[in-house]
């Protein structure tokens, strides 16, 4: 009975934090449509997030395409179904593998960066100084970053899709002597709008989740350098869990309506 109290406290704190994040999200949407619009800061965040994450996403997508094809091809060869390789890889990458892997990379790369950056600003009282000077720190720091992640994650996923398909093509070209035009002709014949649209829509939710959780953890960081580390780490953990929940809901809804 005594050991149950810490568990109850943790559950209580978990639901309290969900409520705080919900309130934080509501505040984001209120500030989003109010003036002034920090357009320059938004563009700067888009460039920083997209440019600094692009290389990692391209390399990861390329390797995923290579590995997926190398691992799957022997099984398909046993059934004489190598011709289905482009269709299988393209649908797997575009529907599920590339969006969730890219989002997890962004959660580790961007989400932790946002948590650490805003956390250090909170610890050094820069956010308090902005409030005293009459600047709206929530508008300048949070809204711009959440919008940037919401926009840039889908773009990064598209680049990851392309590199994954190109990596798969290289394996098929070496193993099965498949030409570039033949491979991608099969890819485009296999892909339908019912594959592209849900996979693209959910990446916007992925980006929003990465931005809002990272900003929340950093904006309300505890005092001290330890708090900055906790904010960065918890931003990645919470975002990763939330990404899988969003992905499950998206797949479930898509399965029902499409």
Short mmCIF file of N, CA and C in Angstrom, two decimals, residues 129-212:
data_model
loop_
_atom_site.label_atom_id
_atom_site.label_comp_id
_atom_site.label_asym_id
_atom_site.label_seq_id
_atom_site.Cartn_x
_atom_site.Cartn_y
_atom_site.Cartn_z
N UNK A 129 13.26 38.92 -19.38
CA UNK A 129 13.67 40.24 -19.87
C UNK A 129 12.83 40.67 -21.06
N UNK A 130 12.48 39.73 -21.93
CA UNK A 130 11.61 40.07 -23.06
C UNK A 130 10.23 40.50 -22.59
N UNK A 131 9.71 39.83 -21.57
CA UNK A 131 8.40 40.21 -21.03
C UNK A 131 8.44 41.60 -20.41
N UNK A 132 9.52 41.91 -19.69
CA UNK A 132 9.65 43.22 -19.06
C UNK A 132 9.77 44.33 -20.09
N UNK A 133 10.47 44.04 -21.19
CA UNK A 133 10.68 45.06 -22.23
C UNK A 133 9.45 45.28 -23.11
N UNK A 134 8.39 44.51 -22.90
CA UNK A 134 7.17 44.70 -23.68
C UNK A 134 7.05 43.80 -24.88
N UNK A 135 8.06 42.94 -25.13
CA UNK A 135 8.00 41.99 -26.24
C UNK A 135 7.23 40.75 -25.80
N UNK A 136 6.47 40.19 -26.72
CA UNK A 136 5.73 38.97 -26.44
C UNK A 136 6.63 37.77 -26.73
N UNK A 137 7.24 37.18 -25.69
CA UNK A 137 8.17 36.07 -25.95
C UNK A 137 7.48 34.83 -26.51
N UNK A 138 6.23 34.60 -26.13
CA UNK A 138 5.50 33.44 -26.65
C UNK A 138 5.32 33.56 -28.16
N UNK A 139 4.97 34.76 -28.60
CA UNK A 139 4.77 34.99 -30.03
C UNK A 139 6.08 34.84 -30.80
N UNK A 140 7.15 35.37 -30.26
CA UNK A 140 8.43 35.39 -30.96
C UNK A 140 9.14 34.04 -30.90
N UNK A 141 9.08 33.36 -29.76
CA UNK A 141 9.84 32.14 -29.56
C UNK A 141 9.05 30.88 -29.89
N UNK A 142 7.82 30.81 -29.44
CA UNK A 142 7.05 29.57 -29.55
C UNK A 142 6.32 29.47 -30.88
N UNK A 143 5.55 30.48 -31.23
CA UNK A 143 4.73 30.41 -32.45
C UNK A 143 5.58 30.19 -33.69
N UNK A 144 6.69 30.90 -33.79
CA UNK A 144 7.55 30.77 -34.97
C UNK A 144 8.16 29.37 -35.07
N UNK A 145 8.56 28.82 -33.94
CA UNK A 145 9.19 27.49 -33.96
C UNK A 145 8.18 26.38 -34.24
N UNK A 146 7.00 26.47 -33.68
CA UNK A 146 5.99 25.45 -33.94
C UNK A 146 5.55 25.49 -35.40
N UNK A 147 5.35 26.69 -35.94
CA UNK A 147 5.00 26.81 -37.35
C UNK A 147 6.12 26.26 -38.24
N UNK A 148 7.36 26.53 -37.87
CA UNK A 148 8.49 26.07 -38.67
C UNK A 148 8.58 24.54 -38.69
N UNK A 149 8.40 23.91 -37.54
CA UNK A 149 8.44 22.44 -37.52
C UNK A 149 7.25 21.84 -38.27
N UNK A 150 6.09 22.47 -38.14
CA UNK A 150 4.90 21.98 -38.85
C UNK A 150 5.09 22.02 -40.35
N UNK A 151 5.83 23.01 -40.84
CA UNK A 151 6.05 23.13 -42.29
C UNK A 151 7.22 22.30 -42.77
N UNK A 152 8.31 22.26 -41.99
CA UNK A 152 9.54 21.65 -42.47
C UNK A 152 9.55 20.13 -42.38
N UNK A 153 8.88 19.54 -41.40
CA UNK A 153 8.88 18.08 -41.28
C UNK A 153 8.29 17.41 -42.51
N UNK A 154 7.12 17.84 -43.04
CA UNK A 154 6.62 17.23 -44.29
C UNK A 154 7.59 17.36 -45.45
N UNK A 155 8.28 18.49 -45.55
CA UNK A 155 9.24 18.67 -46.64
C UNK A 155 10.41 17.71 -46.47
N UNK A 156 10.89 17.55 -45.26
CA UNK A 156 11.99 16.62 -45.00
C UNK A 156 11.56 15.18 -45.27
N UNK A 157 10.30 14.85 -44.98
CA UNK A 157 9.80 13.51 -45.27
C UNK A 157 9.81 13.24 -46.77
N UNK A 158 9.46 14.23 -47.57
CA UNK A 158 9.48 14.07 -49.03
C UNK A 158 10.90 13.77 -49.52
N UNK A 159 11.88 14.51 -48.99
CA UNK A 159 13.27 14.24 -49.35
C UNK A 159 13.69 12.85 -48.91
N UNK A 160 13.24 12.43 -47.73
CA UNK A 160 13.54 11.09 -47.26
C UNK A 160 12.94 10.02 -48.15
N UNK A 161 11.71 10.25 -48.63
CA UNK A 161 11.07 9.31 -49.56
C UNK A 161 11.89 9.15 -50.84
N UNK A 162 12.30 10.28 -51.38
CA UNK A 162 13.05 10.25 -52.65
C UNK A 162 14.37 9.49 -52.49
N UNK A 163 15.09 9.80 -51.41
CA UNK A 163 16.38 9.13 -51.20
C UNK A 163 16.20 7.65 -50.89
N UNK A 164 15.13 7.31 -50.18
CA UNK A 164 14.87 5.90 -49.90
C UNK A 164 14.58 5.12 -51.17
N UNK A 165 13.78 5.70 -52.06
CA UNK A 165 13.49 5.04 -53.34
C UNK A 165 14.74 4.94 -54.20
N UNK A 166 15.58 5.97 -54.15
CA UNK A 166 16.81 5.92 -54.94
C UNK A 166 17.75 4.84 -54.42
N UNK A 167 17.85 4.71 -53.10
CA UNK A 167 18.67 3.64 -52.53
C UNK A 167 18.15 2.26 -52.90
N UNK A 168 16.83 2.11 -52.90
CA UNK A 168 16.24 0.84 -53.32
C UNK A 168 16.52 0.56 -54.79
N UNK A 169 16.46 1.61 -55.60
CA UNK A 169 16.76 1.43 -57.03
C UNK A 169 18.18 0.95 -57.26
N UNK A 170 19.14 1.50 -56.51
CA UNK A 170 20.53 1.08 -56.69
C UNK A 170 20.71 -0.41 -56.41
N UNK A 171 20.04 -0.91 -55.37
CA UNK A 171 20.14 -2.34 -55.07
C UNK A 171 19.52 -3.16 -56.19
N UNK A 172 18.37 -2.73 -56.69
CA UNK A 172 17.70 -3.46 -57.77
C UNK A 172 18.52 -3.41 -59.05
N UNK A 173 19.18 -2.29 -59.26
CA UNK A 173 20.01 -2.16 -60.45
C UNK A 173 21.22 -3.09 -60.40
N UNK A 174 21.79 -3.23 -59.20
CA UNK A 174 22.96 -4.09 -59.05
C UNK A 174 22.58 -5.57 -59.00
N UNK A 175 21.50 -5.88 -58.30
CA UNK A 175 21.10 -7.28 -58.11
C UNK A 175 20.30 -7.82 -59.30
N UNK A 176 19.41 -6.99 -59.82
CA UNK A 176 18.50 -7.48 -60.86
C UNK A 176 18.63 -6.81 -62.20
N UNK A 177 19.63 -5.91 -62.34
CA UNK A 177 19.85 -5.22 -63.61
C UNK A 177 18.58 -4.52 -64.08
N UNK A 178 17.94 -3.79 -63.16
CA UNK A 178 16.72 -3.05 -63.47
C UNK A 178 17.09 -1.62 -63.82
N UNK A 179 16.58 -1.11 -64.92
CA UNK A 179 16.91 0.24 -65.34
C UNK A 179 16.18 1.28 -64.48
N UNK A 180 16.68 2.50 -64.53
CA UNK A 180 16.10 3.60 -63.76
C UNK A 180 14.64 3.84 -64.15
N UNK A 181 14.38 3.90 -65.46
CA UNK A 181 13.02 4.20 -65.93
C UNK A 181 12.06 3.06 -65.63
N UNK A 182 12.52 1.83 -65.74
CA UNK A 182 11.64 0.70 -65.45
C UNK A 182 11.30 0.67 -63.96
N UNK A 183 12.28 0.90 -63.13
CA UNK A 183 12.04 0.86 -61.68
C UNK A 183 11.02 1.92 -61.27
N UNK A 184 11.26 3.16 -61.67
CA UNK A 184 10.36 4.23 -61.22
C UNK A 184 9.03 4.22 -61.96
N UNK A 185 8.98 3.60 -63.10
CA UNK A 185 7.68 3.40 -63.75
C UNK A 185 6.80 2.48 -62.91
N UNK A 186 7.42 1.42 -62.38
CA UNK A 186 6.67 0.51 -61.49
C UNK A 186 6.30 1.20 -60.18
N UNK A 187 7.18 2.06 -59.72
CA UNK A 187 6.90 2.79 -58.48
C UNK A 187 5.67 3.68 -58.64
N UNK A 188 5.64 4.47 -59.71
CA UNK A 188 4.53 5.40 -59.91
C UNK A 188 3.24 4.68 -60.28
N UNK A 189 3.34 3.52 -60.87
CA UNK A 189 2.14 2.73 -61.15
C UNK A 189 1.53 2.15 -59.88
N UNK A 190 2.38 1.90 -58.89
CA UNK A 190 1.90 1.29 -57.64
C UNK A 190 1.31 2.32 -56.67
N UNK A 191 1.81 3.55 -56.73
CA UNK A 191 1.39 4.57 -55.77
C UNK A 191 0.08 5.22 -56.23
N UNK A 192 -0.83 5.39 -55.29
CA UNK A 192 -2.10 6.06 -55.55
C UNK A 192 -2.25 7.25 -54.60
N UNK A 193 -3.25 8.08 -54.88
CA UNK A 193 -3.49 9.23 -54.02
C UNK A 193 -3.88 8.79 -52.61
N UNK A 194 -4.51 7.64 -52.49
CA UNK A 194 -4.88 7.12 -51.18
C UNK A 194 -3.66 6.74 -50.35
N UNK A 195 -2.50 6.60 -51.00
CA UNK A 195 -1.25 6.37 -50.29
C UNK A 195 -0.58 7.69 -49.92
N UNK A 196 -0.62 8.64 -50.83
CA UNK A 196 0.11 9.90 -50.64
C UNK A 196 -0.58 10.84 -49.67
N UNK A 197 -1.88 11.03 -49.83
CA UNK A 197 -2.58 12.06 -49.06
C UNK A 197 -2.56 11.79 -47.55
N UNK A 198 -2.97 10.60 -47.07
CA UNK A 198 -2.91 10.38 -45.61
C UNK A 198 -1.49 10.44 -45.06
N UNK A 199 -0.53 9.91 -45.82
CA UNK A 199 0.86 9.93 -45.36
C UNK A 199 1.40 11.35 -45.26
N UNK A 200 0.95 12.23 -46.16
CA UNK A 200 1.40 13.62 -46.12
C UNK A 200 0.71 14.40 -45.01
N UNK A 201 -0.58 14.18 -44.84
CA UNK A 201 -1.33 14.92 -43.82
C UNK A 201 -0.79 14.63 -42.42
N UNK A 202 -0.49 13.37 -42.15
CA UNK A 202 -0.04 13.05 -40.79
C UNK A 202 1.33 13.62 -40.48
N UNK A 203 2.14 13.92 -41.51
CA UNK A 203 3.44 14.52 -41.24
C UNK A 203 3.31 15.95 -40.70
N UNK A 204 2.23 16.66 -41.07
CA UNK A 204 1.99 17.98 -40.49
C UNK A 204 1.71 17.86 -38.99
N UNK A 205 0.97 16.84 -38.61
CA UNK A 205 0.72 16.60 -37.18
C UNK A 205 2.00 16.19 -36.46
N UNK A 206 2.85 15.41 -37.15
CA UNK A 206 4.15 15.07 -36.58
C UNK A 206 4.96 16.33 -36.29
N UNK A 207 5.03 17.23 -37.25
CA UNK A 207 5.79 18.46 -37.09
C UNK A 207 5.23 19.33 -35.98
N UNK A 208 3.90 19.41 -35.91
CA UNK A 208 3.28 20.21 -34.85
C UNK A 208 3.60 19.62 -33.47
N UNK A 209 3.53 18.30 -33.34
CA UNK A 209 3.83 17.65 -32.06
C UNK A 209 5.27 17.90 -31.64
N UNK A 210 6.20 17.81 -32.59
CA UNK A 210 7.61 18.05 -32.28
C UNK A 210 7.82 19.47 -31.77
N UNK A 211 7.20 20.44 -32.45
CA UNK A 211 7.38 21.83 -32.08
C UNK A 211 6.71 22.18 -30.76
N UNK A 212 5.48 21.73 -30.55
CA UNK A 212 4.73 22.15 -29.37
C UNK A 212 5.30 21.53 -28.10
#
